[in-house]
mmCIF file of N, CA and C in Angstrom:
data_model
loop_
_atom_site.group_PDB
_atom_site.id
_atom_site.type_symbol
_atom_site.label_atom_id
_atom_site.label_comp_id
_atom_site.label_asym_id
_atom_site.label_seq_id
_atom_site.Cartn_x
_atom_site.Cartn_y
_atom_site.Cartn_z
ATOM 1 N N LEU A 1 -14.667 21.920 -13.633
ATOM 2 C CA LEU A 1 -15.424 20.965 -14.191
ATOM 3 C C LEU A 1 -14.404 19.710 -14.551
ATOM 4 N N THR A 2 -13.337 19.775 -14.610
ATOM 5 C CA THR A 2 -12.566 18.631 -15.325
ATOM 6 C C THR A 2 -12.173 17.888 -13.686
ATOM 7 N N GLU A 3 -12.232 18.386 -12.593
ATOM 8 C CA GLU A 3 -11.546 18.199 -11.475
ATOM 9 C C GLU A 3 -13.127 17.388 -10.770
ATOM 10 N N ALA A 4 -14.309 18.160 -11.084
ATOM 11 C CA ALA A 4 -15.868 16.981 -11.015
ATOM 12 C C ALA A 4 -15.648 16.216 -10.977
ATOM 13 N N ILE A 5 -14.745 15.975 -12.632
ATOM 14 C CA ILE A 5 -15.371 14.943 -13.550
ATOM 15 C C ILE A 5 -14.630 13.665 -12.510
ATOM 16 N N ALA A 6 -12.519 14.307 -12.485
ATOM 17 C CA ALA A 6 -12.341 13.380 -11.694
ATOM 18 C C ALA A 6 -12.637 12.795 -10.719
ATOM 19 N N LEU A 7 -13.433 13.855 -9.905
ATOM 20 C CA LEU A 7 -13.681 13.234 -8.635
ATOM 21 C C LEU A 7 -14.746 12.787 -8.635
ATOM 22 N N PHE A 8 -15.737 12.653 -9.424
ATOM 23 C CA PHE A 8 -16.702 11.424 -9.618
ATOM 24 C C PHE A 8 -16.109 10.159 -10.324
ATOM 25 N N CYS A 9 -15.191 10.211 -10.936
ATOM 26 C CA CYS A 9 -15.122 8.939 -10.986
ATOM 27 C C CYS A 9 -14.315 8.535 -10.295
ATOM 28 N N LEU A 10 -13.548 9.007 -9.853
ATOM 29 C CA LEU A 10 -12.635 8.351 -8.415
ATOM 30 C C LEU A 10 -13.917 7.600 -7.420
ATOM 31 N N MET A 11 -14.802 8.630 -7.214
ATOM 32 C CA MET A 11 -15.380 8.084 -6.251
ATOM 33 C C MET A 11 -16.405 7.072 -7.017
ATOM 34 N N MET A 12 -17.064 6.842 -8.138
ATOM 35 C CA MET A 12 -17.581 5.826 -8.532
ATOM 36 C C MET A 12 -16.121 4.750 -8.697
ATOM 37 N N ALA A 13 -15.116 4.524 -8.841
ATOM 38 C CA ALA A 13 -14.696 3.587 -9.056
ATOM 39 C C ALA A 13 -14.497 2.741 -7.392
ATOM 40 N N PHE A 14 -14.461 3.793 -6.472
ATOM 41 C CA PHE A 14 -14.595 3.336 -5.364
ATOM 42 C C PHE A 14 -15.755 2.629 -4.415
ATOM 43 N N LEU A 15 -16.700 3.152 -5.106
ATOM 44 C CA LEU A 15 -17.678 2.531 -5.080
ATOM 45 C C LEU A 15 -18.370 1.159 -5.853
ATOM 46 N N ILE A 16 -17.313 0.794 -6.842
ATOM 47 C CA ILE A 16 -17.421 -0.515 -7.889
ATOM 48 C C ILE A 16 -16.671 -1.555 -6.755
ATOM 49 N N LEU A 17 -15.404 -0.933 -6.707
ATOM 50 C CA LEU A 17 -14.538 -1.616 -5.574
ATOM 51 C C LEU A 17 -14.838 -2.055 -4.354
ATOM 52 N N PHE A 18 -15.924 -1.192 -3.604
ATOM 53 C CA PHE A 18 -16.553 -1.266 -2.153
ATOM 54 C C PHE A 18 -17.871 -2.589 -2.712
ATOM 55 N N ALA A 19 -18.359 -2.526 -4.171
ATOM 56 C CA ALA A 19 -18.934 -3.945 -4.187
ATOM 57 C C ALA A 19 -19.119 -4.937 -4.422
ATOM 58 N N PHE A 20 -17.337 -4.991 -4.393
ATOM 59 C CA PHE A 20 -17.471 -6.748 -4.959
ATOM 60 C C PHE A 20 -15.839 -6.469 -3.908
#
């Protein structure tokens, strides 16, 4: 569960990074 949350946060961070 923790690994999935970490991976999800990492993907969201990349999406925000590419958005700007």
